[in-house]
Amino acid sequence: MHSHPHSHVLQLDIQGTPQAWISLEHAATHMATGSVAWVDGDGPLATLRGGFNAARGRQSVIEVHPIVALQGASRVNLFDVVPSFSKGKLFRRDRFTCAYCAERFSERELQCEHIVPESRGGLWSWMNLVTACGWCNGRKANRTPDEAGMPLVYLPYVPSRFEGFLLEGRHIRADVHDWLASRLPKGSRLC
């Protein structure tokens, strides 16, 4: 089976909470074992041909949709799970925009900036990190924005579960992107 540009399927629990990005093959296994409650998206992502069924005299065919919701209760309340932090996700959350000068930059010109400096107990967390250009980061140095006279042009926030999936920056099919985006909290920067 050839790999597709969008071979990642969004797996949800039965309530529609995102759980994981899974492969086409993994999704096909869920379909084949009857564990999928419902599907969504603009039609099948792929049609996988399985074994030949002698009794019915035809080959089994499984249509894999870009969004699949699994039967059964979710094992974990995913709204309690904060999306894992990464530099790429931070830059995407902040739209590649420096929190001090408000200019947009390419990823390689940006840095993770601690609002409260690390040397003063500032945490490496969604709420204490913003995106900054090298120049502003150097100018702010080991001070708080107040001390440096450099007010933040936007505030940090902890991404929601839905934003976390969008921030992973995969090549998400338009229908899956729209499905996730329609569930973002009001005021999300990703809208």
JSON list of C-alpha atoms in Angstrom, two decimals:
[
{"chain": "A", "resi": 1, "resn": "MET", "atom": "CA", "xyz": [0.00, 0.00, 0.00]},
{"chain": "A", "resi": 2, "resn": "HIS", "atom": "CA", "xyz": [1.51, 3.34, -0.98]},
{"chain": "A", "resi": 3, "resn": "SER", "atom": "CA", "xyz": [1.79, 6.06, 1.61]},
{"chain": "A", "resi": 4, "resn": "HIS", "atom": "CA", "xyz": [-0.57, 8.93, 1.12]},
{"chain": "A", "resi": 5, "resn": "PRO", "atom": "CA", "xyz": [0.13, 12.59, 1.94]},
{"chain": "A", "resi": 6, "resn": "HIS", "atom": "CA", "xyz": [-2.66, 12.46, 4.52]},
{"chain": "A", "resi": 7, "resn": "SER", "atom": "CA", "xyz": [-2.26, 8.97, 5.85]},
{"chain": "A", "resi": 8, "resn": "HIS", "atom": "CA", "xyz": [-2.97, 10.07, 9.40]},
{"chain": "A", "resi": 9, "resn": "VAL", "atom": "CA", "xyz": [-6.43, 9.38, 10.69]},
{"chain": "A", "resi": 10, "resn": "LEU", "atom": "CA", "xyz": [-7.78, 11.35, 13.65]},
{"chain": "A", "resi": 11, "resn": "GLN", "atom": "CA", "xyz": [-9.00, 8.91, 16.30]},
{"chain": "A", "resi": 12, "resn": "LEU", "atom": "CA", "xyz": [-11.70, 10.20, 18.66]},
{"chain": "A", "resi": 13, "resn": "ASP", "atom": "CA", "xyz": [-13.52, 8.71, 21.60]},
{"chain": "A", "resi": 14, "resn": "ILE", "atom": "CA", "xyz": [-17.27, 8.17, 21.24]},
{"chain": "A", "resi": 15, "resn": "GLN", "atom": "CA", "xyz": [-17.95, 11.72, 22.52]},
{"chain": "A", "resi": 16, "resn": "GLY", "atom": "CA", "xyz": [-15.72, 13.19, 19.81]},
{"chain": "A", "resi": 17, "resn": "THR", "atom": "CA", "xyz": [-12.67, 14.06, 21.90]},
{"chain": "A", "resi": 18, "resn": "PRO", "atom": "CA", "xyz": [-9.41, 13.70, 19.94]},
{"chain": "A", "resi": 19, "resn": "GLN", "atom": "CA", "xyz": [-7.26, 10.83, 21.23]},
{"chain": "A", "resi": 20, "resn": "ALA", "atom": "CA", "xyz": [-4.49, 10.23, 18.74]},
{"chain": "A", "resi": 21, "resn": "TRP", "atom": "CA", "xyz": [-3.27, 10.42, 15.17]},
{"chain": "A", "resi": 22, "resn": "ILE", "atom": "CA", "xyz": [-3.21, 6.84, 13.86]},
{"chain": "A", "resi": 23, "resn": "SER", "atom": "CA", "xyz": [-2.10, 5.21, 10.61]},
{"chain": "A", "resi": 24, "resn": "LEU", "atom": "CA", "xyz": [-4.46, 4.08, 7.85]},
{"chain": "A", "resi": 25, "resn": "GLU", "atom": "CA", "xyz": [-3.65, 0.48, 8.72]},
{"chain": "A", "resi": 26, "resn": "HIS", "atom": "CA", "xyz": [-4.46, 1.03, 12.39]},
{"chain": "A", "resi": 27, "resn": "ALA", "atom": "CA", "xyz": [-7.77, 2.67, 11.46]},
{"chain": "A", "resi": 28, "resn": "ALA", "atom": "CA", "xyz": [-8.57, -0.20, 9.07]},
{"chain": "A", "resi": 29, "resn": "THR", "atom": "CA", "xyz": [-8.05, -2.67, 11.93]},
{"chain": "A", "resi": 30, "resn": "HIS", "atom": "CA", "xyz": [-10.55, -0.71, 14.05]},
{"chain": "A", "resi": 31, "resn": "MET", "atom": "CA", "xyz": [-13.03, -0.76, 11.14]},
{"chain": "A", "resi": 32, "resn": "ALA", "atom": "CA", "xyz": [-12.52, -4.48, 10.53]},
{"chain": "A", "resi": 33, "resn": "THR", "atom": "CA", "xyz": [-13.04, -5.40, 14.19]},
{"chain": "A", "resi": 34, "resn": "GLY", "atom": "CA", "xyz": [-16.23, -3.34, 14.43]},
{"chain": "A", "resi": 35, "resn": "SER", "atom": "CA", "xyz": [-14.86, -1.00, 17.07]},
{"chain": "A", "resi": 36, "resn": "VAL", "atom": "CA", "xyz": [-15.71, 2.19, 15.17]},
{"chain": "A", "resi": 37, "resn": "ALA", "atom": "CA", "xyz": [-18.89, 3.95, 16.39]},
{"chain": "A", "resi": 38, "resn": "TRP", "atom": "CA", "xyz": [-19.00, 6.66, 13.70]},
{"chain": "A", "resi": 39, "resn": "VAL", "atom": "CA", "xyz": [-16.87, 8.36, 11.09]},
{"chain": "A", "resi": 40, "resn": "ASP", "atom": "CA", "xyz": [-16.58, 11.90, 9.78]},
{"chain": "A", "resi": 41, "resn": "GLY", "atom": "CA", "xyz": [-14.84, 13.90, 7.06]},
{"chain": "A", "resi": 42, "resn": "ASP", "atom": "CA", "xyz": [-15.57, 14.51, 3.38]},
{"chain": "A", "resi": 43, "resn": "GLY", "atom": "CA", "xyz": [-15.64, 10.86, 2.39]},
{"chain": "A", "resi": 44, "resn": "PRO", "atom": "CA", "xyz": [-13.12, 8.02, 2.57]},
{"chain": "A", "resi": 45, "resn": "LEU", "atom": "CA", "xyz": [-9.41, 8.72, 2.85]},
{"chain": "A", "resi": 46, "resn": "ALA", "atom": "CA", "xyz": [-8.53, 5.36, 1.31]},
{"chain": "A", "resi": 47, "resn": "THR", "atom": "CA", "xyz": [-10.07, 2.07, 0.27]},
{"chain": "A", "resi": 48, "resn": "LEU", "atom": "CA", "xyz": [-8.06, -0.91, 1.48]},
{"chain": "A", "resi": 49, "resn": "ARG", "atom": "CA", "xyz": [-8.60, -4.30, -0.13]},
{"chain": "A", "resi": 50, "resn": "GLY", "atom": "CA", "xyz": [-8.37, -7.23, 2.22]},
{"chain": "A", "resi": 51, "resn": "GLY", "atom": "CA", "xyz": [-8.55, -10.99, 1.92]},
{"chain": "A", "resi": 52, "resn": "PHE", "atom": "CA", "xyz": [-10.78, -12.88, -0.47]},
{"chain": "A", "resi": 53, "resn": "ASN", "atom": "CA", "xyz": [-13.90, -14.23, 1.22]},
{"chain": "A", "resi": 54, "resn": "ALA", "atom": "CA", "xyz": [-14.61, -17.62, -0.38]},
{"chain": "A", "resi": 55, "resn": "ALA", "atom": "CA", "xyz": [-18.09, -17.90, 1.16]},
{"chain": "A", "resi": 56, "resn": "ARG", "atom": "CA", "xyz": [-19.22, -14.62, -0.39]},
{"chain": "A", "resi": 57, "resn": "GLY", "atom": "CA", "xyz": [-17.00, -15.02, -3.44]},
{"chain": "A", "resi": 58, "resn": "ARG", "atom": "CA", "xyz": [-15.56, -11.50, -3.18]},
{"chain": "A", "resi": 59, "resn": "GLN", "atom": "CA", "xyz": [-12.70, -9.55, -1.74]},
{"chain": "A", "resi": 60, "resn": "SER", "atom": "CA", "xyz": [-13.26, -7.62, 1.45]},
{"chain": "A", "resi": 61, "resn": "VAL", "atom": "CA", "xyz": [-13.02, -3.86, 1.10]},
{"chain": "A", "resi": 62, "resn": "ILE", "atom": "CA", "xyz": [-12.58, -1.41, 3.96]},
{"chain": "A", "resi": 63, "resn": "GLU", "atom": "CA", "xyz": [-13.16, 2.30, 3.49]},
{"chain": "A", "resi": 64, "resn": "VAL", "atom": "CA", "xyz": [-11.10, 4.31, 5.93]},
{"chain": "A", "resi": 65, "resn": "HIS", "atom": "CA", "xyz": [-12.42, 7.77, 6.79]},
{"chain": "A", "resi": 66, "resn": "PRO", "atom": "CA", "xyz": [-10.18, 10.64, 7.96]},
{"chain": "A", "resi": 67, "resn": "ILE", "atom": "CA", "xyz": [-11.95, 10.83, 11.35]},
{"chain": "A", "resi": 68, "resn": "VAL", "atom": "CA", "xyz": [-12.98, 7.72, 13.29]},
{"chain": "A", "resi": 69, "resn": "ALA", "atom": "CA", "xyz": [-14.69, 7.59, 16.67]},
{"chain": "A", "resi": 70, "resn": "LEU", "atom": "CA", "xyz": [-14.25, 4.41, 18.69]},
{"chain": "A", "resi": 71, "resn": "GLN", "atom": "CA", "xyz": [-16.92, 2.61, 20.70]},
{"chain": "A", "resi": 72, "resn": "GLY", "atom": "CA", "xyz": [-16.75, 2.48, 24.47]},
{"chain": "A", "resi": 73, "resn": "ALA", "atom": "CA", "xyz": [-15.86, 4.91, 27.19]},
{"chain": "A", "resi": 74, "resn": "SER", "atom": "CA", "xyz": [-12.70, 6.95, 26.96]},
{"chain": "A", "resi": 75, "resn": "ARG", "atom": "CA", "xyz": [-10.07, 5.59, 29.33]},
{"chain": "A", "resi": 76, "resn": "VAL", "atom": "CA", "xyz": [-8.87, 9.01, 30.37]},
{"chain": "A", "resi": 77, "resn": "ASN", "atom": "CA", "xyz": [-10.51, 12.41, 30.58]},
{"chain": "A", "resi": 78, "resn": "LEU", "atom": "CA", "xyz": [-8.45, 14.03, 27.89]},
{"chain": "A", "resi": 79, "resn": "PHE", "atom": "CA", "xyz": [-9.42, 17.53, 28.93]},
{"chain": "A", "resi": 80, "resn": "ASP", "atom": "CA", "xyz": [-7.21, 16.98, 31.97]},
{"chain": "A", "resi": 81, "resn": "VAL", "atom": "CA", "xyz": [-4.24, 16.28, 29.73]},
{"chain": "A", "resi": 82, "resn": "VAL", "atom": "CA", "xyz": [-2.25, 19.39, 28.78]},
{"chain": "A", "resi": 83, "resn": "PRO", "atom": "CA", "xyz": [-0.81, 19.10, 25.26]},
{"chain": "A", "resi": 84, "resn": "SER", "atom": "CA", "xyz": [2.89, 18.30, 25.42]},
{"chain": "A", "resi": 85, "resn": "PHE", "atom": "CA", "xyz": [5.18, 21.25, 24.88]},
{"chain": "A", "resi": 86, "resn": "SER", "atom": "CA", "xyz": [7.54, 21.64, 21.94]},
{"chain": "A", "resi": 87, "resn": "LYS", "atom": "CA", "xyz": [9.29, 24.60, 20.35]},
{"chain": "A", "resi": 88, "resn": "GLY", "atom": "CA", "xyz": [7.48, 24.07, 17.04]},
{"chain": "A", "resi": 89, "resn": "LYS", "atom": "CA", "xyz": [4.09, 23.99, 18.76]},
{"chain": "A", "resi": 90, "resn": "LEU", "atom": "CA", "xyz": [4.91, 27.17, 20.70]},
{"chain": "A", "resi": 91, "resn": "PHE", "atom": "CA", "xyz": [5.86, 29.02, 17.49]},
{"chain": "A", "resi": 92, "resn": "ARG", "atom": "CA", "xyz": [2.67, 27.82, 15.79]},
{"chain": "A", "resi": 93, "resn": "ARG", "atom": "CA", "xyz": [0.55, 28.80, 18.83]},
{"chain": "A", "resi": 94, "resn": "ASP", "atom": "CA", "xyz": [2.05, 32.29, 18.65]},
{"chain": "A", "resi": 95, "resn": "ARG", "atom": "CA", "xyz": [1.81, 32.43, 14.84]},
{"chain": "A", "resi": 96, "resn": "PHE", "atom": "CA", "xyz": [5.60, 32.89, 14.43]},
{"chain": "A", "resi": 97, "resn": "THR", "atom": "CA", "xyz": [5.19, 36.38, 15.91]},
{"chain": "A", "resi": 98, "resn": "CYS", "atom": "CA", "xyz": [7.55, 37.96, 18.44]},
{"chain": "A", "resi": 99, "resn": "ALA", "atom": "CA", "xyz": [5.70, 38.74, 21.68]},
{"chain": "A", "resi": 100, "resn": "TYR", "atom": "CA", "xyz": [7.62, 42.01, 22.06]},
{"chain": "A", "resi": 101, "resn": "CYS", "atom": "CA", "xyz": [8.01, 43.66, 18.63]},
{"chain": "A", "resi": 102, "resn": "ALA", "atom": "CA", "xyz": [4.98, 41.94, 17.00]},
{"chain": "A", "resi": 103, "resn": "GLU", "atom": "CA", "xyz": [6.95, 41.15, 13.82]},
{"chain": "A", "resi": 104, "resn": "ARG", "atom": "CA", "xyz": [6.59, 37.77, 12.10]},
{"chain": "A", "resi": 105, "resn": "PHE", "atom": "CA", "xyz": [9.74, 35.71, 11.55]},
{"chain": "A", "resi": 106, "resn": "SER", "atom": "CA", "xyz": [10.77, 32.39, 10.06]},
{"chain": "A", "resi": 107, "resn": "GLU", "atom": "CA", "xyz": [11.10, 29.50, 12.52]},
{"chain": "A", "resi": 108, "resn": "ARG", "atom": "CA", "xyz": [14.91, 29.60, 12.51]},
{"chain": "A", "resi": 109, "resn": "GLU", "atom": "CA", "xyz": [14.96, 33.26, 13.62]},
{"chain": "A", "resi": 110, "resn": "LEU", "atom": "CA", "xyz": [12.72, 32.62, 16.64]},
{"chain": "A", "resi": 111, "resn": "GLN", "atom": "CA", "xyz": [13.45, 31.59, 20.22]},
{"chain": "A", "resi": 112, "resn": "CYS", "atom": "CA", "xyz": [11.45, 30.30, 23.18]},
{"chain": "A", "resi": 113, "resn": "GLU", "atom": "CA", "xyz": [11.35, 33.20, 25.61]},
{"chain": "A", "resi": 114, "resn": "HIS", "atom": "CA", "xyz": [10.70, 32.83, 29.36]},
{"chain": "A", "resi": 115, "resn": "ILE", "atom": "CA", "xyz": [8.46, 35.65, 30.61]},
{"chain": "A", "resi": 116, "resn": "VAL", "atom": "CA", "xyz": [9.82, 35.11, 34.13]},
{"chain": "A", "resi": 117, "resn": "PRO", "atom": "CA", "xyz": [13.46, 34.16, 33.48]},
{"chain": "A", "resi": 118, "resn": "GLU", "atom": "CA", "xyz": [14.49, 30.57, 34.16]},
{"chain": "A", "resi": 119, "resn": "SER", "atom": "CA", "xyz": [17.29, 31.82, 36.43]},
{"chain": "A", "resi": 120, "resn": "ARG", "atom": "CA", "xyz": [14.58, 33.37, 38.65]},
{"chain": "A", "resi": 121, "resn": "GLY", "atom": "CA", "xyz": [12.43, 30.28, 38.91]},
{"chain": "A", "resi": 122, "resn": "GLY", "atom": "CA", "xyz": [10.43, 30.78, 35.70]},
{"chain": "A", "resi": 123, "resn": "LEU", "atom": "CA", "xyz": [8.98, 27.50, 34.49]},
{"chain": "A", "resi": 124, "resn": "TRP", "atom": "CA", "xyz": [9.34, 25.85, 31.11]},
{"chain": "A", "resi": 125, "resn": "SER", "atom": "CA", "xyz": [5.56, 25.85, 30.60]},
{"chain": "A", "resi": 126, "resn": "TRP", "atom": "CA", "xyz": [2.89, 27.03, 28.16]},
{"chain": "A", "resi": 127, "resn": "MET", "atom": "CA", "xyz": [2.00, 29.93, 30.51]},
{"chain": "A", "resi": 128, "resn": "ASN", "atom": "CA", "xyz": [5.56, 31.19, 30.99]},
{"chain": "A", "resi": 129, "resn": "LEU", "atom": "CA", "xyz": [6.79, 30.86, 27.41]},
{"chain": "A", "resi": 130, "resn": "VAL", "atom": "CA", "xyz": [6.24, 33.07, 24.40]},
{"chain": "A", "resi": 131, "resn": "THR", "atom": "CA", "xyz": [7.86, 33.34, 21.00]},
{"chain": "A", "resi": 132, "resn": "ALA", "atom": "CA", "xyz": [10.53, 36.04, 20.60]},
{"chain": "A", "resi": 133, "resn": "CYS", "atom": "CA", "xyz": [12.97, 37.14, 17.95]},
{"chain": "A", "resi": 134, "resn": "GLY", "atom": "CA", "xyz": [16.64, 36.94, 18.82]},
{"chain": "A", "resi": 135, "resn": "TRP", "atom": "CA", "xyz": [17.01, 40.70, 19.07]},
{"chain": "A", "resi": 136, "resn": "CYS", "atom": "CA", "xyz": [14.12, 41.20, 21.55]},
{"chain": "A", "resi": 137, "resn": "ASN", "atom": "CA", "xyz": [15.13, 38.14, 23.55]},
{"chain": "A", "resi": 138, "resn": "GLY", "atom": "CA", "xyz": [18.65, 39.53, 23.90]},
{"chain": "A", "resi": 139, "resn": "ARG", "atom": "CA", "xyz": [17.37, 42.98, 24.82]},
{"chain": "A", "resi": 140, "resn": "LYS", "atom": "CA", "xyz": [14.97, 41.68, 27.50]},
{"chain": "A", "resi": 141, "resn": "ALA", "atom": "CA", "xyz": [17.78, 39.52, 28.88]},
{"chain": "A", "resi": 142, "resn": "ASN", "atom": "CA", "xyz": [17.36, 38.32, 32.46]},
{"chain": "A", "resi": 143, "resn": "ARG", "atom": "CA", "xyz": [14.44, 40.61, 33.35]},
{"chain": "A", "resi": 144, "resn": "THR", "atom": "CA", "xyz": [10.67, 40.44, 33.45]},
{"chain": "A", "resi": 145, "resn": "PRO", "atom": "CA", "xyz": [8.78, 42.35, 30.71]},
{"chain": "A", "resi": 146, "resn": "ASP", "atom": "CA", "xyz": [7.92, 45.04, 33.31]},
{"chain": "A", "resi": 147, "resn": "GLU", "atom": "CA", "xyz": [11.53, 45.49, 34.39]},
{"chain": "A", "resi": 148, "resn": "ALA", "atom": "CA", "xyz": [12.67, 45.65, 30.76]},
{"chain": "A", "resi": 149, "resn": "GLY", "atom": "CA", "xyz": [9.88, 48.08, 29.78]},
{"chain": "A", "resi": 150, "resn": "MET", "atom": "CA", "xyz": [8.86, 45.59, 27.07]},
{"chain": "A", "resi": 151, "resn": "PRO", "atom": "CA", "xyz": [5.15, 44.80, 27.42]},
{"chain": "A", "resi": 152, "resn": "LEU", "atom": "CA", "xyz": [3.85, 41.61, 25.80]},
{"chain": "A", "resi": 153, "resn": "VAL", "atom": "CA", "xyz": [1.80, 42.23, 22.66]},
{"chain": "A", "resi": 154, "resn": "TYR", "atom": "CA", "xyz": [-0.15, 39.00, 23.30]},
{"chain": "A", "resi": 155, "resn": "LEU", "atom": "CA", "xyz": [-0.60, 36.70, 26.26]},
{"chain": "A", "resi": 156, "resn": "PRO", "atom": "CA", "xyz": [0.44, 33.08, 26.54]},
{"chain": "A", "resi": 157, "resn": "TYR", "atom": "CA", "xyz": [-2.21, 30.40, 27.02]},
{"chain": "A", "resi": 158, "resn": "VAL", "atom": "CA", "xyz": [-2.43, 26.66, 27.43]},
{"chain": "A", "resi": 159, "resn": "PRO", "atom": "CA", "xyz": [-3.69, 25.16, 24.15]},
{"chain": "A", "resi": 160, "resn": "SER", "atom": "CA", "xyz": [-6.90, 23.16, 24.33]},
{"chain": "A", "resi": 161, "resn": "ARG", "atom": "CA", "xyz": [-7.01, 19.50, 23.38]},
{"chain": "A", "resi": 162, "resn": "PHE", "atom": "CA", "xyz": [-8.28, 20.42, 19.89]},
{"chain": "A", "resi": 163, "resn": "GLU", "atom": "CA", "xyz": [-5.60, 23.10, 19.43]},
{"chain": "A", "resi": 164, "resn": "GLY", "atom": "CA", "xyz": [-2.94, 20.62, 20.56]},
{"chain": "A", "resi": 165, "resn": "PHE", "atom": "CA", "xyz": [-3.80, 18.38, 17.61]},
{"chain": "A", "resi": 166, "resn": "LEU", "atom": "CA", "xyz": [-3.70, 21.30, 15.17]},
{"chain": "A", "resi": 167, "resn": "LEU", "atom": "CA", "xyz": [-0.40, 22.56, 16.60]},
{"chain": "A", "resi": 168, "resn": "GLU", "atom": "CA", "xyz": [1.36, 19.30, 15.81]},
{"chain": "A", "resi": 169, "resn": "GLY", "atom": "CA", "xyz": [1.70, 20.78, 12.34]},
{"chain": "A", "resi": 170, "resn": "ARG", "atom": "CA", "xyz": [1.05, 17.63, 10.37]},
{"chain": "A", "resi": 171, "resn": "HIS", "atom": "CA", "xyz": [-0.27, 18.02, 6.86]},
{"chain": "A", "resi": 172, "resn": "ILE", "atom": "CA", "xyz": [-3.87, 17.85, 7.97]},
{"chain": "A", "resi": 173, "resn": "ARG", "atom": "CA", "xyz": [-6.55, 17.30, 5.34]},
{"chain": "A", "resi": 174, "resn": "ALA", "atom": "CA", "xyz": [-8.79, 20.36, 4.97]},
{"chain": "A", "resi": 175, "resn": "ASP", "atom": "CA", "xyz": [-11.90, 18.54, 6.24]},
{"chain": "A", "resi": 176, "resn": "VAL", "atom": "CA", "xyz": [-10.11, 17.30, 9.37]},
{"chain": "A", "resi": 177, "resn": "HIS", "atom": "CA", "xyz": [-8.60, 20.76, 9.95]},
{"chain": "A", "resi": 178, "resn": "ASP", "atom": "CA", "xyz": [-12.06, 22.34, 9.67]},
{"chain": "A", "resi": 179, "resn": "TRP", "atom": "CA", "xyz": [-13.55, 19.73, 12.01]},
{"chain": "A", "resi": 180, "resn": "LEU", "atom": "CA", "xyz": [-10.92, 20.50, 14.68]},
{"chain": "A", "resi": 181, "resn": "ALA", "atom": "CA", "xyz": [-11.02, 24.28, 14.07]},
{"chain": "A", "resi": 182, "resn": "SER", "atom": "CA", "xyz": [-14.82, 24.39, 14.47]},
{"chain": "A", "resi": 183, "resn": "ARG", "atom": "CA", "xyz": [-14.34, 23.06, 18.02]},
{"chain": "A", "resi": 184, "resn": "LEU", "atom": "CA", "xyz": [-11.72, 25.56, 19.15]},
{"chain": "A", "resi": 185, "resn": "PRO", "atom": "CA", "xyz": [-12.47, 27.74, 22.17]},
{"chain": "A", "resi": 186, "resn": "LYS", "atom": "CA", "xyz": [-13.63, 31.29, 21.44]},
{"chain": "A", "resi": 187, "resn": "GLY", "atom": "CA", "xyz": [-10.68, 33.60, 21.09]},
{"chain": "A", "resi": 188, "resn": "SER", "atom": "CA", "xyz": [-8.24, 30.87, 20.03]},
{"chain": "A", "resi": 189, "resn": "ARG", "atom": "CA", "xyz": [-5.39, 32.32, 17.99]},
{"chain": "A", "resi": 190, "resn": "LEU", "atom": "CA", "xyz": [-5.68, 29.36, 15.61]},
{"chain": "A", "resi": 191, "resn": "CYS", "atom": "CA", "xyz": [-9.13, 30.29, 14.28]}
]
